[in-house]
XYZ file of C-alpha atoms in Angstrom:
505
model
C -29.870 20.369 35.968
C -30.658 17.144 37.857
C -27.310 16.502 38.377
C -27.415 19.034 41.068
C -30.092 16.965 43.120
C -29.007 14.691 45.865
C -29.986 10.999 45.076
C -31.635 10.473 47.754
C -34.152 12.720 49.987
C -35.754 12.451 53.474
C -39.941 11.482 53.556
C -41.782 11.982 56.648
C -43.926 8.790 57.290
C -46.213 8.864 60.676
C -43.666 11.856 62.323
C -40.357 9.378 61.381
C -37.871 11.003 58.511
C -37.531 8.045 55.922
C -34.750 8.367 53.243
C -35.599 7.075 49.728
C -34.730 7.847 46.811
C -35.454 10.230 44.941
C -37.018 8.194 41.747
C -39.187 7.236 44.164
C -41.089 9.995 45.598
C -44.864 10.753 44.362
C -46.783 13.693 44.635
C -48.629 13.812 47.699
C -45.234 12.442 49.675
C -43.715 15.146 52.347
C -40.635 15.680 52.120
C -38.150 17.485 54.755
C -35.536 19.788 54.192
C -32.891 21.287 56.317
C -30.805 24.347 56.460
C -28.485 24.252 53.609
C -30.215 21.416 51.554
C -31.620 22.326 47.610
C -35.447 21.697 47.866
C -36.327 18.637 45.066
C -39.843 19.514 44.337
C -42.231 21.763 43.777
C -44.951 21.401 46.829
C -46.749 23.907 49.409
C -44.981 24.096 53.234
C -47.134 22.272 55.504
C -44.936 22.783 58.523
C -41.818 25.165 59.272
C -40.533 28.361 58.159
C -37.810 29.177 56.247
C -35.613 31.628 54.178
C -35.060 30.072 50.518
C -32.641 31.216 48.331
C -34.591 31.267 44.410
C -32.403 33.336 42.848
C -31.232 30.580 40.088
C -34.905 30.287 39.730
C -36.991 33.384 39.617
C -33.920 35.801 39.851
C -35.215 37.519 42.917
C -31.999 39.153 44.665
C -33.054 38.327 48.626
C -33.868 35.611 49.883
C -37.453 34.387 50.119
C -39.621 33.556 53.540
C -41.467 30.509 53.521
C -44.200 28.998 55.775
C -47.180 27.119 55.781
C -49.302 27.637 52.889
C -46.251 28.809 50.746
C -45.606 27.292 47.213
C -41.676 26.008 47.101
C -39.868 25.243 43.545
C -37.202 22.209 42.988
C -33.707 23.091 43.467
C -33.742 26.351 45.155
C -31.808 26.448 47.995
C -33.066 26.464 51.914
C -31.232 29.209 53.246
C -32.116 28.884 57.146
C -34.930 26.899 59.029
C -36.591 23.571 58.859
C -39.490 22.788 56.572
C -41.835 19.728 55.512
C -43.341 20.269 51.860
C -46.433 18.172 50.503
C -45.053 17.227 46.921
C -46.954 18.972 44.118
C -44.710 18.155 41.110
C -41.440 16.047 40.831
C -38.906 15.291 38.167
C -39.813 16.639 34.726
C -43.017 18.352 36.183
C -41.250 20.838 37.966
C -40.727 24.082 36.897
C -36.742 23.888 36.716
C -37.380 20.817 34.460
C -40.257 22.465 32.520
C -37.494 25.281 31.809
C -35.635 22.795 30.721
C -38.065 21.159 28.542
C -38.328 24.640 26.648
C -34.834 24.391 26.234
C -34.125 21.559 24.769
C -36.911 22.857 22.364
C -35.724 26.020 21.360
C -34.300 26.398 18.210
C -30.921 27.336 18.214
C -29.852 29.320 15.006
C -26.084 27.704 15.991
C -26.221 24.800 14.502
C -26.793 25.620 10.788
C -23.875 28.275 11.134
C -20.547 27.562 9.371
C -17.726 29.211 9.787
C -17.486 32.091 7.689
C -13.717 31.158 6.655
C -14.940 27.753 5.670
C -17.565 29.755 3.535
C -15.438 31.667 1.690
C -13.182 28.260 0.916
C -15.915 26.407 -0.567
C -16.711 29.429 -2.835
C -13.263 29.096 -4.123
C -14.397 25.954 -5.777
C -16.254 27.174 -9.298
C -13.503 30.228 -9.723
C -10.806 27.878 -9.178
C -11.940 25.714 -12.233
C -12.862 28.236 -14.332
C -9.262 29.749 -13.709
C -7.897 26.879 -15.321
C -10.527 26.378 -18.074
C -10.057 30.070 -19.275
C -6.096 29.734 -19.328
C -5.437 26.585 -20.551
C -5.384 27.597 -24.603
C -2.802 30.396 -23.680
C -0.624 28.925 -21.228
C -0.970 25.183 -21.744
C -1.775 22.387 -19.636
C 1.265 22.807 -16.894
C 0.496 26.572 -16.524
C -3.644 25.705 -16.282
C -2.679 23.808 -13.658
C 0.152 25.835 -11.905
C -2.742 28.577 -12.081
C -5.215 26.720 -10.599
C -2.791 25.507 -8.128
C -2.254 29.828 -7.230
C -5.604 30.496 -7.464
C -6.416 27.942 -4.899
C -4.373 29.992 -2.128
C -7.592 30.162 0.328
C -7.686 26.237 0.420
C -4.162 27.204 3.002
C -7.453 28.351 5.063
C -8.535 24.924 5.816
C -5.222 23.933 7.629
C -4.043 27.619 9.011
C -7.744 29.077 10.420
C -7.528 25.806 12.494
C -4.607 26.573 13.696
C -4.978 30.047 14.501
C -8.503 29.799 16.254
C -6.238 26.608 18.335
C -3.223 29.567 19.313
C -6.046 32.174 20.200
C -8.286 29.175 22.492
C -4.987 29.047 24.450
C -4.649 32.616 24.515
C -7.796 33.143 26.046
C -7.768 29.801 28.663
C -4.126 31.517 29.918
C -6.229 34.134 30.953
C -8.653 32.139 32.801
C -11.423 32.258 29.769
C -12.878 28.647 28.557
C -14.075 29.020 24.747
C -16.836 26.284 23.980
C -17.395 26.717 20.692
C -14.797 28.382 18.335
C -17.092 30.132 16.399
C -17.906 32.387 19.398
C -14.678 34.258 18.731
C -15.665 35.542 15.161
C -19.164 36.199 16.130
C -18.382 38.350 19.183
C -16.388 40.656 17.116
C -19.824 41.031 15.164
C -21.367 41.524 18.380
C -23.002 45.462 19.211
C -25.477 45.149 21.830
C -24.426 43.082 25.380
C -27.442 42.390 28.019
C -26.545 41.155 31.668
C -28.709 39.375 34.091
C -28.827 41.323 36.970
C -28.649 38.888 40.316
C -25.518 36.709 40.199
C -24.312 38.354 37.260
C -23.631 41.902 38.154
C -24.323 41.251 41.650
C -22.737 38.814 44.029
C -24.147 36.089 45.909
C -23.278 37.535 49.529
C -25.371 40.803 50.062
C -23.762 43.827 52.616
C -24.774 45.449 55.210
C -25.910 49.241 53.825
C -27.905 50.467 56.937
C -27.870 50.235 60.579
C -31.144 51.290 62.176
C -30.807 51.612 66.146
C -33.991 52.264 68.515
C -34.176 53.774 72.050
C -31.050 53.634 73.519
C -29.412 51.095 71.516
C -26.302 52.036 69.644
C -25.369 50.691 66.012
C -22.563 49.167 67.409
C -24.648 46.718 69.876
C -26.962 45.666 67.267
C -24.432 45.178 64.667
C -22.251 43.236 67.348
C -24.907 41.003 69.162
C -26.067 40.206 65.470
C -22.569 38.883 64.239
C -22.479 37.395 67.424
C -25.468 35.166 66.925
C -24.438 34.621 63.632
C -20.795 33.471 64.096
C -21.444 29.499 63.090
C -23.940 30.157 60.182
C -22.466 29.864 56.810
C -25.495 31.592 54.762
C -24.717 34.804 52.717
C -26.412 36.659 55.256
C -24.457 35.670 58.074
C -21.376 36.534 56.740
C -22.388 39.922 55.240
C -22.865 40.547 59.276
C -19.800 39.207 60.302
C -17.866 40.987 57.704
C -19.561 44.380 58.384
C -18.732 43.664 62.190
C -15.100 42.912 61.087
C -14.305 46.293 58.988
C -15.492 48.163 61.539
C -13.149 46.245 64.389
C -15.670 45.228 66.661
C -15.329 42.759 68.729
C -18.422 39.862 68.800
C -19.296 38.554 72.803
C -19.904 35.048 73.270
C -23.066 33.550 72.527
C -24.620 30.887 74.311
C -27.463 28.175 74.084
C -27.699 29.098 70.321
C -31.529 27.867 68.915
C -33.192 27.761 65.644
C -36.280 28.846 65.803
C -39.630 28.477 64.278
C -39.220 30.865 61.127
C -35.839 32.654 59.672
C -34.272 33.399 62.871
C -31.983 32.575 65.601
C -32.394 32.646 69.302
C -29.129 33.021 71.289
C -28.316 34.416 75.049
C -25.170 36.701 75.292
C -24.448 37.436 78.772
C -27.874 37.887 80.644
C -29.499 38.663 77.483
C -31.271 36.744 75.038
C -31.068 38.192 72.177
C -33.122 37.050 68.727
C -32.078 37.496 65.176
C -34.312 37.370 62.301
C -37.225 38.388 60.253
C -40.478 40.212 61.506
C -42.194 37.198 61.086
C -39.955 35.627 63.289
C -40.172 38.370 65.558
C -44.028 38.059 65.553
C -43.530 34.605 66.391
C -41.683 35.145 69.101
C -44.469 37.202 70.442
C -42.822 40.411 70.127
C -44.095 43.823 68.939
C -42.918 45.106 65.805
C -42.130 48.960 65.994
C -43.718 50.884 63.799
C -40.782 52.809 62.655
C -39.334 49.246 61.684
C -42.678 48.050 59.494
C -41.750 51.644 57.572
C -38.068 50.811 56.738
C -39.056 46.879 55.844
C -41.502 48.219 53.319
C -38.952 50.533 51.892
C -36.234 48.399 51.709
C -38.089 45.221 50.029
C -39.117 48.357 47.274
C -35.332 48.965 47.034
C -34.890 45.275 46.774
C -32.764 45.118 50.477
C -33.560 42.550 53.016
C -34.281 43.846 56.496
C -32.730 42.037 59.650
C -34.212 42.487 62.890
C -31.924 42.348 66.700
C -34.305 42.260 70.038
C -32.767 42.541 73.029
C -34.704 40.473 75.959
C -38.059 41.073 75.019
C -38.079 44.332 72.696
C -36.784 44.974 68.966
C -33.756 47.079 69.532
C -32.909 47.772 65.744
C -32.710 46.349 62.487
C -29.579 45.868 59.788
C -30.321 46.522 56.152
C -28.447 44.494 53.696
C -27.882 45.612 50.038
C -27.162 43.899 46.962
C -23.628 43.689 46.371
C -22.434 44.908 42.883
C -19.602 43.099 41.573
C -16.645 45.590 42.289
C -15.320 45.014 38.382
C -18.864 45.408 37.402
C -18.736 49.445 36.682
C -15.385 49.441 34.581
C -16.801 46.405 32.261
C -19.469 48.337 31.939
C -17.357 51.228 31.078
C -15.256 49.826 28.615
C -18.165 48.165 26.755
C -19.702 51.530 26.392
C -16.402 53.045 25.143
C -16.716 50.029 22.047
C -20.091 51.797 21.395
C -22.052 49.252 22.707
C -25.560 49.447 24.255
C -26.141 47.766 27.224
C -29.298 46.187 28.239
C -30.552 44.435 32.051
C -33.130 41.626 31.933
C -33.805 40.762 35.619
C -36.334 38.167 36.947
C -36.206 40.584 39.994
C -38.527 43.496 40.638
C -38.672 46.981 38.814
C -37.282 49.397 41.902
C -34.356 47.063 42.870
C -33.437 46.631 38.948
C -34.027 50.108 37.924
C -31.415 51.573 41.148
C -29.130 49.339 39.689
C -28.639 50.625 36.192
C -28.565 53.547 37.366
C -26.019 53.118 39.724
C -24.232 51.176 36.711
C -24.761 54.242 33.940
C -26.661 51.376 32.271
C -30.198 53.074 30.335
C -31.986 49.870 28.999
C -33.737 47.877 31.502
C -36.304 44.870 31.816
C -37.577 43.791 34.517
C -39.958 41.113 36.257
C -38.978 39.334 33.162
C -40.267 35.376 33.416
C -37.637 32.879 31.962
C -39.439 32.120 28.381
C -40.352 36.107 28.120
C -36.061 36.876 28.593
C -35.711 34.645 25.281
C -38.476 36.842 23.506
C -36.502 39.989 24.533
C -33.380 38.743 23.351
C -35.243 38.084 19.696
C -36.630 41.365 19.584
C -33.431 42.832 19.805
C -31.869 40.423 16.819
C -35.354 41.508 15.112
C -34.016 45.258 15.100
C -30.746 43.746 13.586
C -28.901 43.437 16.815
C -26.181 41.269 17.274
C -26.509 40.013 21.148
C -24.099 38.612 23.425
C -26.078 37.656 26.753
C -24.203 37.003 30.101
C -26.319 35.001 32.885
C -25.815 32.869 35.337
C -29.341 31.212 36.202
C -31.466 28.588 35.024
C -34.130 30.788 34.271
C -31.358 32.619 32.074
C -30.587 29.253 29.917
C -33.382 29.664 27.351
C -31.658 33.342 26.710
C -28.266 32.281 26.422
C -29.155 29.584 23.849
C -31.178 32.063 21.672
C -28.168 35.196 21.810
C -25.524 35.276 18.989
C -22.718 34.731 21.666
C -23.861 33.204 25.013
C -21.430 33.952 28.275
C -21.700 32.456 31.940
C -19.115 32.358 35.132
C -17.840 29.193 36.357
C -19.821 28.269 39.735
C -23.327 29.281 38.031
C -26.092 27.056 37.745
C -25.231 24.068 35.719
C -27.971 24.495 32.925
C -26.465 28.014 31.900
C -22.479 26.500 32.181
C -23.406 23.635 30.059
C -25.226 25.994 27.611
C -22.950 29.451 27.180
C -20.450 28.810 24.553
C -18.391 30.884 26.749
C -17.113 30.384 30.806
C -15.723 33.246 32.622
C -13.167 31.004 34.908
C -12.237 33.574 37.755
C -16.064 33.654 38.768
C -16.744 37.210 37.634
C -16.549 39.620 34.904
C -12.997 41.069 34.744
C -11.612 39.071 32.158
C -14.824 40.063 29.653
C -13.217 43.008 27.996
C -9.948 40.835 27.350
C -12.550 38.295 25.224
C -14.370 41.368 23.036
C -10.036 42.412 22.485
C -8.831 38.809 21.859
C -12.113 38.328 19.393
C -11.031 41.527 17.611
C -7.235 40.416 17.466
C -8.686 37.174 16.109
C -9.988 38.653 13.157
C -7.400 40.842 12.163
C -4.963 37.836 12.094
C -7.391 36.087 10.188
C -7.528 38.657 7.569
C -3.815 39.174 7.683
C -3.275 35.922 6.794
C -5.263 36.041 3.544
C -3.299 38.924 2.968
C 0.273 37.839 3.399
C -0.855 34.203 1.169
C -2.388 36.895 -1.759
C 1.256 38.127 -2.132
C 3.098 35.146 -3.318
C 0.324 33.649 -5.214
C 0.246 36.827 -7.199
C 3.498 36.386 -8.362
C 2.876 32.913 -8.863
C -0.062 33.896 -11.696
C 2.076 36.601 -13.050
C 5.101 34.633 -13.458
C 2.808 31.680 -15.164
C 0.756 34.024 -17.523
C 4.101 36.233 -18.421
C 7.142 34.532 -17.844
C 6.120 31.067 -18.701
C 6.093 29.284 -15.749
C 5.217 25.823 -15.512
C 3.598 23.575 -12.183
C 6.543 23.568 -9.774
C 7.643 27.076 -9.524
C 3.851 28.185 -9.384
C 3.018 25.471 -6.866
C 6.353 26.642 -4.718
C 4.698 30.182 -4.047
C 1.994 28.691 -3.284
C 3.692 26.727 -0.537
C 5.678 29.845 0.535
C 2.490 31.843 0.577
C 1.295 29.310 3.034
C 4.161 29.504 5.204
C 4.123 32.414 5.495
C 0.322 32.018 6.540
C 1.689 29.816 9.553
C 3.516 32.503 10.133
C 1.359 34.998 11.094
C -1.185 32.865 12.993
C 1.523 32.129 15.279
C 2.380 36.189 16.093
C -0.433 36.456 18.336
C 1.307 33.653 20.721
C 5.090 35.181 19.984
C 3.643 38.775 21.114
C 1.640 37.295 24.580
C 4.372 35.052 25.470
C 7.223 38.359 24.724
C 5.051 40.368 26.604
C 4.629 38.138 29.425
C-alpha cells in the first residue's frame, strides 16, 4: 500500500513549494498536489479545488469535488485542479493504513487449511499398519509387507497431486490467470455463492457519455464538440469518455486556444471568438455564471443515479451539460450469466450509494445487493454469508475491498487494481477484467475430477496386488510392482489435462 506513494512530496513554506520527503512530513505541514498526483495524507483543503478520484478508497463510482474546508484521504488520486491540504494524519494514521492495520489483523481461516488430498494421505497411516498386522499370521511376513506396500497406494498422492495441481497452474497462466495459492483451485470448486465489488470490478475506470442535454439554441453536437475540444490534452477518465463519445459520432473537434485551469474542476479555453468553460457547477459558479435551473434538476438526478454531470458555457451563459455513466464491463453480463447457469447466487457489496448500486444489478439480472457498505462492515457481510454455510468467492479490486478478500473462501482481483487487494487475492485475473473467470470455476472443476480419477485408476492395480498376495501367494516384489504400475498410471492421467489443451490448441 505505501509502495504506491511517491518518496518524496511538495510542502508549502511562506508561499515557496519545498520537496521533502515524505518520512518527514508532520501533521500540521501543507502539502500541494497537482493534477494527476495520489494525495499522501489525510488533511482538510485550505486552498484550491479539485476533482479526486476515491474510488480505491470509499468505492464511490465519480469522482469527488474538493475545496476549502473539504476532508481529503491518502492515496486517492487528484483527478483535475490544484490543491494545498493542512496534514491531519500521515503514515499509519491514515485511513488507507488504518485499513491496513485491520488487515494484517484479521484472522484468516487459510492458514490452518491443508490440503484435503494431503488429509486423506495422512489418514492412510493407522489402516496401513493395521493391514499388515491383521495379515501377517495368514500370509507371512513378505505378503504383510507386499500388502502394506498395496494398501499404501494413496501415499502415490504425495508425488502425483503435486504434479497435477503444477500441469493445471500452467493451464490456467496460458490463459492469462495467475493462481497464488494452489489450494484456491480445490476450494473454488466448493465454492456456491460469488459477490463482486461494484466500481472497478464490474465497472470500468473510464465512465461514458449517456446524455447530452442542450439549452436555447445550442445543438448536442456543439456542446459535445467544444467539450472534446477543451478536453483534447487531458488524460483523466473524463476527458477521454468526451473525446471518445465525440469520436463515434465523427465529429470533428475545432481548435482550442489559450487553454487555463481554473479555480475548481474545470477548464477555461477560447475556440474561435468564444471562450468556452468546461466543468462542474461549482466551477461554473465560480466563474460567475448562472446556473439554469433546468441544469440544478438533471445534476440532482444524475448524482441519485450515480452519473457525473459536465457543464459547456458558451461566452458567458451555460449552453448544456454532458452526463456521463458508469461503464459496465462489456464481459460483465455473460460472467454473470454463466455463473448463474452453475446455480450460483450472486451478491454486490459496493462502498457506493444505494440508487447507483441498485440500477446496476438490475441492469446485471443480479438480486442481492449491499450497499454504502464501509470497508470493515464488507468483511462482516462476507461472514454472514459463510455463517449461513456459504462458500464465498469475492472479486474486488480496492483497498477498502482487501479486508473482504482475505476473509472469503477463494479471494479474486484483476491485475492493475490497487496493490493491497493484488497482494492479498489468491487469485489475479491477468487480462484486466473478468472474461477469463468462468474458464477458472471450469479448470477448478476439471481439477477435481482428475484428482479423483487418479485415485481411481491407482485402486485398480493395487487391487490385484492384495488379491494376488492373499490368494495366489504373492510375495513383496510382484505386489510392490502394481503398486508402481498403479502409480504410473497415476502420472498418467494428471498429465491428460495438458495432452487435451495442447491437442486442442
Amino acid at each position: 500500500m505505501f509502495a504506491d506513494q511517491p518518496r518524496s512530496i511538495w510542502i508549502l513554506k511562506d508561499g515557496i513549494e519545498i520537496e521533502i520527503p515524505i518520512e518527514d512530513l508532520m501533521p500540521g505541514d501543507l502539502v500541494a498536489v497537482h493534477t494527476g498526483e495520489t494525495i499522501p495524507v489525510d488533511g482538510v483543503v485550505v486552498n484550491g479545488h479539485a476533482s479526486i478520484d476515491q474510488r480505491v478508497l470509499t468505492g464511490e463510482s465519480q469522482p469527488a469535488e474538493k475545496g476549502p474546508g473539504d476532508f481529503v484521504f491518502a492515496l486517492t488520486i487528484v483527478l483535475s485542479g490544484d490543491i494545498s491540504i493542512e496534514t491531519s494524519k500521515t503514515g499509519r494514521d491514515t485511513v488507507a493504513a488504518q485499513i491496513g492495520d485491520i488487515l494484517n489483523h484479521t484472522a484468516d481461516y487459510r492458514r490452518s487449511l491443508q490440503w484435503q488430498w494431503l488429509q486423506f494421505v495422512d489418514k492412510m497411516a493407522l489402516p496401513t499398519l493395521a493391514s499388515g498386522i491383521l495379515t501377517l499370521p495368514l500370509v507371512g511376513p513378505a505378503g504383510a509387507l507386499g500388502i502394506m506396500f498395496a494398501v499404501s497406494f494413496p501415499y502415490c498422492m504425495r508425488v502425483i497431486a503435486p504434479i497435477t495441481l503444477l500441469n493445471f497452474l500452467n493451464l490456467a497462466s496460458q490463459n492469462g490467470i495467475l493462481i497464488k495459492d494452489g489450494r484456491s483451485l480445490e476450494l473454488l470448486n466448493q465454492v456456491d455463492t460469488v459477490v463482486f465489488d461494484k466500481t472497478g470490478t464490474l465497472t470500468q475506470e473510464q465512465p461514458h457519455v449517456g446524455k447530452i442535454y442542450a439549452l436555447a439554441h445550442y445543438s448536442e453536437e456543439l456542446i459535445l464538440s467544444y467539450a472534446a475540444a477543451a478536453e483534447a490534452k487531458q488524460t483523466h477518465p473524463i476527458a477521454k469518455a468526451i473525446r471518445q463519445e465525440a469520436m463515434d459520432r465523427g465529429l470533428k473537434s475545432p481548435e482550442a486556444e489559450e487553454a487555463t485551469y481554473k479555480m475548481g474542476y474545470g477548464l477555461h479555453v477560447k475556440i474561435g471568438t468564444h471562450a468556452v468553460r468546461v466543468g462542474s457547477t461549482r466551477f461554473m459558479a465560480l466563474e460567475g455564471l448562472a446556473i439554469p435551473t433546468q441544469i440544478e434538476v438533471i445534476q440532482n438526478d444524475s448524482h441519485e443515479q450515480g452519473c457525473s454531470l459536465i457543464c459547456v458555457a458558451i461566452d458567458d451563459q451555460v449552453a448544456g451539460a454532458i452526463e456521463l455513466h458508469p461503464t459496465i464491463r462489456q464481459e460483465a453480463k455473460q460472467i454473470i450469466r454463466s455463473l448463474q447457469q452453475r446455480q450460483m447466487p450472486i451478491y454486490i457489496i459496493s462502498g457506493d450509494h444505494e440508487q447507483p448500486t441498485r440500477k446496476l444489478a438490475a441492469s446485471l439480472g443480479i438480486d442481492h445487493y449491499f450497499a454504502e457498505t464501509l470497508p470493515e462492515n464488507k468483511a462482516a457481510l462476507i461472514e454472514q454469508l459463510q455463517a449461513e454455510g456459504k462458500s464465498v468467492c469475492f472479486v474486488g479490486d480496492g483497498i477498502n475491498d482487501s479486508i473482504a478478500l482475505k476473509k472469503a473462501n477463494v479471494s479474486i482481483s484483476l491485475r492493475g487494481a490497487s496493490s493491497v487487494a493484488t497482494d492479498t487475492a489468491q487469485v489475479v485475473l491477468m487480462d484486466e477484467s473478468l472474461k477469463q473467470l468462468d474458464k477458472l470455476f471450469d479448470l477448478s472443476k476439471t481439477f477435481d475430477t482428475t484428482m479423483k480419477n487418479g485415485l481411481r485408476v491407482m485402486v485398480v492395480p493395487n487391487i490385484f496386488g492384495i488379491g494376488g498376495v492373499l490368494f495366489l501367494h504373492f510375495g513383496f516384489l510382484p505386489a510392490a510392482l502394481f503398486y508402481y504400475l498403479g502409480m504410473v498410471m497415476g502420472l498418467g492421467n494428471s498429465m491428460l489435462p495438458v495432452i487435451n489443451d495442447q491437442k486442442e490448441t
